XYZ file of C-alpha atoms in Angstrom:
349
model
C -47.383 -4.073 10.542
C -44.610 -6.595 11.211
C -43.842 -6.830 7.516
C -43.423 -2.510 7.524
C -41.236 -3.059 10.635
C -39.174 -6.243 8.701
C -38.841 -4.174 5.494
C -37.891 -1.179 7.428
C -35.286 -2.987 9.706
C -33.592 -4.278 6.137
C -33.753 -0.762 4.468
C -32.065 0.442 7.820
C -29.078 -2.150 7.672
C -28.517 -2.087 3.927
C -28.088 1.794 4.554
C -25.743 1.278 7.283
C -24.116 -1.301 5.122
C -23.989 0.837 2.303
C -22.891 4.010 4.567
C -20.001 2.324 5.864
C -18.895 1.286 2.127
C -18.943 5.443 1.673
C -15.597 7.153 2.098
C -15.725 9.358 5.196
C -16.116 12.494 3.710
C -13.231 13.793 5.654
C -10.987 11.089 4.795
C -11.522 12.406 0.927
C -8.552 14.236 -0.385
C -9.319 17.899 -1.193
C -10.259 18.839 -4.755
C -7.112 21.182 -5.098
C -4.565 18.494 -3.925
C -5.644 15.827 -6.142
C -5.567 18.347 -9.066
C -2.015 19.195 -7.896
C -1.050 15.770 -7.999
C -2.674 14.873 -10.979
C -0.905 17.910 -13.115
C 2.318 16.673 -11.616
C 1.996 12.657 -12.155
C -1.247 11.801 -14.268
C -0.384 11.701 -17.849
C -3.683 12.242 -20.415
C -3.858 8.629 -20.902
C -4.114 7.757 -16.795
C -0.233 6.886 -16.312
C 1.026 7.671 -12.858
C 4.194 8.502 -13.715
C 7.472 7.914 -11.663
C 9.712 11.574 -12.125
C 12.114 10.517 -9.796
C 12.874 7.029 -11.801
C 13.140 7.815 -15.293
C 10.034 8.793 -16.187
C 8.359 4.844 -15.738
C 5.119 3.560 -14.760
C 4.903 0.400 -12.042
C 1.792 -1.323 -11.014
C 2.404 0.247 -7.633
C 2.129 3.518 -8.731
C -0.766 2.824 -10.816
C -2.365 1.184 -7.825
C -1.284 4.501 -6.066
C -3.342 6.341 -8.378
C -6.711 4.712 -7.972
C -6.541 4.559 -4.394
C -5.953 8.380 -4.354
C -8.630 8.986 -7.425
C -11.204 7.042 -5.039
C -10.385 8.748 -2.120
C -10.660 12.105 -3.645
C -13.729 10.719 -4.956
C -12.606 11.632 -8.690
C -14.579 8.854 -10.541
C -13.353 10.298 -14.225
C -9.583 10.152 -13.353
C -10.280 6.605 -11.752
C -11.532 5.106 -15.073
C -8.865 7.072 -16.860
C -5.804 5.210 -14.314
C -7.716 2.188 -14.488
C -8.111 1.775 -18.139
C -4.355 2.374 -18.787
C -3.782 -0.425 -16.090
C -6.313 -2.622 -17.357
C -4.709 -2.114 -21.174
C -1.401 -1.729 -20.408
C -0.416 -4.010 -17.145
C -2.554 -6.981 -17.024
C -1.158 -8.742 -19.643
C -0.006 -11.862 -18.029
C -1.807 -15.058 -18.519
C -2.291 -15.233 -14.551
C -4.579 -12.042 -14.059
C -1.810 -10.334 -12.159
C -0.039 -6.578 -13.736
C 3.438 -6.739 -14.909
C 5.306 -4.436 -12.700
C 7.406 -2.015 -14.792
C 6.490 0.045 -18.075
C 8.827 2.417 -19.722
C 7.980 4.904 -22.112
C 11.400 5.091 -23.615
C 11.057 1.348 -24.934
C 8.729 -0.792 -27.241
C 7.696 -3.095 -26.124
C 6.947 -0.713 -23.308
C 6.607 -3.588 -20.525
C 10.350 -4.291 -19.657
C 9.644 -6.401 -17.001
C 6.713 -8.990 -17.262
C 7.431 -10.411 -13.530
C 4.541 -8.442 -11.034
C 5.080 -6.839 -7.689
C 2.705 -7.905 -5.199
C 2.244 -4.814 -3.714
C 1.029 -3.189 -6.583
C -1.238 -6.161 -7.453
C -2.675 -5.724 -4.025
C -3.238 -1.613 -4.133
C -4.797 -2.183 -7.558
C -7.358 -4.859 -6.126
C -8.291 -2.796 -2.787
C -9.289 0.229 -4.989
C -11.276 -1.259 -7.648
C -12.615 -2.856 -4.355
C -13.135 0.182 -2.792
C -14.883 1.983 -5.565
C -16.769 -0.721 -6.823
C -18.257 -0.851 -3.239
C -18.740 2.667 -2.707
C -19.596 3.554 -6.416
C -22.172 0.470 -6.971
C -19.558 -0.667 -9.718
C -19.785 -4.429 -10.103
C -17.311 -4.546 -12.986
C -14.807 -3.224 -10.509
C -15.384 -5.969 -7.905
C -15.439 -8.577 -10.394
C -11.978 -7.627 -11.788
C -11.148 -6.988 -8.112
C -11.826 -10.121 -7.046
C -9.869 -12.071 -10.025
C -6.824 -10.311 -9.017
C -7.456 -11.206 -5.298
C -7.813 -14.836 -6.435
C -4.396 -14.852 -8.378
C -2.686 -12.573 -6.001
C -3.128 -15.460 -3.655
C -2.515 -18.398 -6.076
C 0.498 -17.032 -7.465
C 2.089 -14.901 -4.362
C 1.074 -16.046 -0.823
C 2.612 -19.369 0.018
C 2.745 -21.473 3.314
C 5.700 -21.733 5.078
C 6.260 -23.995 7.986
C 2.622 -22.634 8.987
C 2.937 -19.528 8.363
C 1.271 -17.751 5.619
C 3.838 -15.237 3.887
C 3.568 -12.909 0.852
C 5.807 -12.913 -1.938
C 7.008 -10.077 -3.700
C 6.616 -11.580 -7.118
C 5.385 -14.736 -8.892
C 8.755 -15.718 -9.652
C 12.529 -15.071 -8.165
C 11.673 -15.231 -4.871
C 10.716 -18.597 -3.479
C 12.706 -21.828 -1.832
C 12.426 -23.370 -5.393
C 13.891 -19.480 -6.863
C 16.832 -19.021 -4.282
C 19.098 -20.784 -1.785
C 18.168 -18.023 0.689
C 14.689 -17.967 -0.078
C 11.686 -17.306 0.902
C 12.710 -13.959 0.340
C 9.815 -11.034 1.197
C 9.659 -7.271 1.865
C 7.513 -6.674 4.527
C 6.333 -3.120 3.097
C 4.402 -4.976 1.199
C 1.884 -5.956 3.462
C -0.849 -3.486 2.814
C -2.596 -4.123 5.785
C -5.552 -1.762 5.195
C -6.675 -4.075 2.044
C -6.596 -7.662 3.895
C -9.722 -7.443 5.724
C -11.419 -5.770 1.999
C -9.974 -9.108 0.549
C -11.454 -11.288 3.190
C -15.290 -10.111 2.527
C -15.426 -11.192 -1.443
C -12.529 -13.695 -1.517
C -12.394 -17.518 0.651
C -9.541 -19.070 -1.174
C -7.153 -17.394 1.428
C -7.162 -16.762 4.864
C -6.514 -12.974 4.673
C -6.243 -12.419 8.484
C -3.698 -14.514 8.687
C -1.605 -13.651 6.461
C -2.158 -10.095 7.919
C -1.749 -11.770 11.308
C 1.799 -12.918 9.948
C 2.746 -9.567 8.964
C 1.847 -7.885 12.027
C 3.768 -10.722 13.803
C 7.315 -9.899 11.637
C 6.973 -6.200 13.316
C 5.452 -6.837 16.165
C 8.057 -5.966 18.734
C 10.179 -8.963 20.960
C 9.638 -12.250 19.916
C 10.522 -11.530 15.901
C 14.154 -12.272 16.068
C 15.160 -8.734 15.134
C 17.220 -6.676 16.951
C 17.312 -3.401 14.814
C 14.881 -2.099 12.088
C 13.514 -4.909 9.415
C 16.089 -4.806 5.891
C 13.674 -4.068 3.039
C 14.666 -7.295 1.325
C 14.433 -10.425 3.841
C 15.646 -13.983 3.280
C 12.907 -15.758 5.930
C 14.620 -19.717 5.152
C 15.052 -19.867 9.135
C 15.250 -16.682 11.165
C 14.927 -13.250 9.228
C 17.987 -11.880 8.154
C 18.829 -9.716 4.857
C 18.400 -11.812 1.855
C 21.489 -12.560 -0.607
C 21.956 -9.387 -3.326
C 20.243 -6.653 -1.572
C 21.693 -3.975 0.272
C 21.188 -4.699 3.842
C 19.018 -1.437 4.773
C 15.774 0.098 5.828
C 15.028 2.277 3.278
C 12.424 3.432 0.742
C 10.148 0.062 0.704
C 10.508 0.383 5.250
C 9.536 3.868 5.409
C 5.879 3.427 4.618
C 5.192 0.298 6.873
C 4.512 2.683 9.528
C 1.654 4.290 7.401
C 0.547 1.074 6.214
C -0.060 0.057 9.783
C -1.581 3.520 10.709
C -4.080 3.379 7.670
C -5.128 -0.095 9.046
C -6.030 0.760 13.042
C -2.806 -1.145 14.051
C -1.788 1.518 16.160
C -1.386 -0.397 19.229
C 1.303 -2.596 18.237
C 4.633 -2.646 20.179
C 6.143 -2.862 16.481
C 4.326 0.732 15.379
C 6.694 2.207 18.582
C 9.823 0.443 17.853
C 9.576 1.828 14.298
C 9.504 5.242 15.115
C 12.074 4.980 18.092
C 14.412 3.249 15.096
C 13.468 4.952 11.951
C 14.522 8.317 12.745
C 17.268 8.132 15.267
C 17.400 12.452 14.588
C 14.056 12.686 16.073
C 12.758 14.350 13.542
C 13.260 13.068 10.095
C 13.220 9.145 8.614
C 16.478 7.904 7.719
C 18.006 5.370 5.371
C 19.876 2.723 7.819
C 22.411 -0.211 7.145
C 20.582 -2.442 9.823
C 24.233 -4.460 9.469
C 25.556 -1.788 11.552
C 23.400 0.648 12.262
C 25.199 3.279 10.364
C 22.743 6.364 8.733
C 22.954 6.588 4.837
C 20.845 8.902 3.959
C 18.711 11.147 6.038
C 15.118 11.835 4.429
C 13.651 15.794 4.872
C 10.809 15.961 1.845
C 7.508 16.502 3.297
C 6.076 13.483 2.250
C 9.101 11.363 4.510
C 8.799 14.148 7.304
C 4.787 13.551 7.962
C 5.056 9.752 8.667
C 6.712 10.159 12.077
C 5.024 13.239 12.718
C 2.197 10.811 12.317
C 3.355 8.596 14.465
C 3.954 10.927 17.595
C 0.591 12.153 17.042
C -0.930 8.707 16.905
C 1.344 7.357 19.753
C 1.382 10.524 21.642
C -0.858 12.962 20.944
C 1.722 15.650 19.118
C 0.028 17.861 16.285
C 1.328 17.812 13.270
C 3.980 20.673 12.172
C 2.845 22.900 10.070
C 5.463 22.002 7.182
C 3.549 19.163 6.683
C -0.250 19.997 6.994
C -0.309 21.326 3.461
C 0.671 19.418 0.707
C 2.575 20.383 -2.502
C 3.976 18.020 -4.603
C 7.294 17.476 -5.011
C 8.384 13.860 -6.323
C 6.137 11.000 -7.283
C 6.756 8.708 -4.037
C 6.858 11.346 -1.414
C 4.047 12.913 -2.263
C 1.856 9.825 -2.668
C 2.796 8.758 0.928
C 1.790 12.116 1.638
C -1.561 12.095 0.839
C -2.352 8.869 2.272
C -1.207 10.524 5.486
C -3.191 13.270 5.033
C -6.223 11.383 4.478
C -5.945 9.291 7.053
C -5.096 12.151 9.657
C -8.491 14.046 8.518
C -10.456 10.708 8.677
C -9.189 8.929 11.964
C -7.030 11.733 13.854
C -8.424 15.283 13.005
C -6.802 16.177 16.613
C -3.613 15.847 14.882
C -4.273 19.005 12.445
């Protein structure tokens, strides 16, 4: 009898185990939408493609399209995006994707330096669906891009871990200003993924670092984070980058959001800063505080709408509820918001 009540105690926490791997079925992206976006971005071969910049592929948006292929539960599509990234991006020696692929060129890889933040969305969804899916190819290749990602991108620095943007151009040894980093991309969501199949970095902390760059007084910033940051001594905007919050900024909010970290004094000074209208995210010179640009596609408009909803309680307007695509970027960021308003905040809809 106590062997039935062992074997049944295991069966019961492998199932919970296994149930928690599951995506909630409310945080899976409608069948329609995911069609929508696939018609508009998702070449035959599985290139996400970037209609707003030429026409190119980057690891990001390929990482981009698994996690929204998973999350729409679309296991054909996934295969398709990941064999054209598998193929067509991780062709470095180091196991890490070159960032940028143009189909106007041959050699069609332009630029063999990676971005970090695509290496790191790529990893969490082969995680991801190799968890959910029983896929141990997935978490195999998952877990050889963790391993580089950290060999090759997160250094130590007077303690602290940080995360580079690439493998090369950005370090002390690269630049008189650097480190350099962008703290958009800190994909927050992925670190504690990373930290269950992966011991040759300490994950939390360099999530624990992030969260500390944004995390309200105490981080040496005064006005919203530049994209581009030289962190030598205190943070200030690195050498050769315009000095503004812009496209990379916009989705730490969401990255934040997507990762529980929505009681951090940083999540509120974002959206006090970000959108000084209200209403819609802006492009800012943090030099002087002076707007640029000011950002209305739905796919900008939902992440402070997010915000007051997670910080306050506010439903979502209904220009944003429903999505339609419109350019690659927004409406990526726009189904991650989605998804994660159905899955954690369905009070928000």
């Amino acid at each position: 009898m106590r062997q039935i009540c062992v074997l049944m105690g295991l069966i019961f926490l492998l199932g919970s185990e296994f149930a928690m791997s599951q995506p909630n079925e409310a945080a899976r992206i409608p069948q329609s939408s995911w069609a929508a976006y696939k018609a508009r971005f998702v070449d035959e071969a599985g290139r996400i493609v970037d209609d707003a910049n030429g026409n190119i592929s980057h690891s990001e948006g390929q990482g981009y399209g698994l996690l929204l292929a998973y999350l729409a539960n679309s296991k054909a599509d996934f295969d398709s995006i990941w064999s054209f990234t598998k193929t067509q991006f991780l062709i470095r020696d180091d196991g890490l994707a070159a960032w940028k692929w143009d189909p106007k060129t041959k050699p069609h890889i332009t630029d063999i330096n990676n971005a970090s933040d695509g290496d790191i969305l790529i990893a969490y969804a082969l995680t991801l669906a190799g968890s959910t899916w029983g896929r141990t190819d997935l978490i195999q290749n998952a877990q050889l891009m963790i391993q580089s990602i950290g060999r090759y991108n997160v250094i130590d620095n007077q303690g602290r871990l940080l995360l580079l943007p690439g493998a090369s151009g950005f370090s002390q040894a690269d630049r008189d200003d650097g480190p350099v980093i962008n703290l958009s991309y800190w994909v927050f969501e992925a670190f504690p993924e990373f930290a269950k199949i992966d011991r040759t970095i300490d994950w939390n902390k360099l999530s624990n670092a992030g969260i500390s760059l944004l995390d309200g007084p105490g981080n040496g910033r005064a006005t919203l984070p530049a994209d581009w940051l030289s962190a030598k001594t205190r943070l200030k905007p690195a050498k050769g980058f315009r000095p503004e919050f812009g496209y990379n900024g916009l989705r730490i909010p969401l990255y934040m959001m997507r990762a529980g970290l929505t009681n951090r004094n940083g999540l509120a000074e974002l959206r006090r800063l970000m959108a000084p209208d209200g209403a819609n995210l802006a492009v800012i010179d943090v030099s002087n505080g002076t707007i640029t640009e000011i950002l209305t596609d739905p796919g900008y408009a939902i992440i402070p709408a997010l915000m007051d909803c997670v910080l306050e309680r506010k439903k979502l307007p209904d220009s944003v509820k429903t999505f339609s695509p419109t350019l690659y970027y927004p409406s990526t960021l726009h189904l991650l918001s989605l998804s994660f308003a159905h899955s954690q905040h369905p009070e928000c809809l």
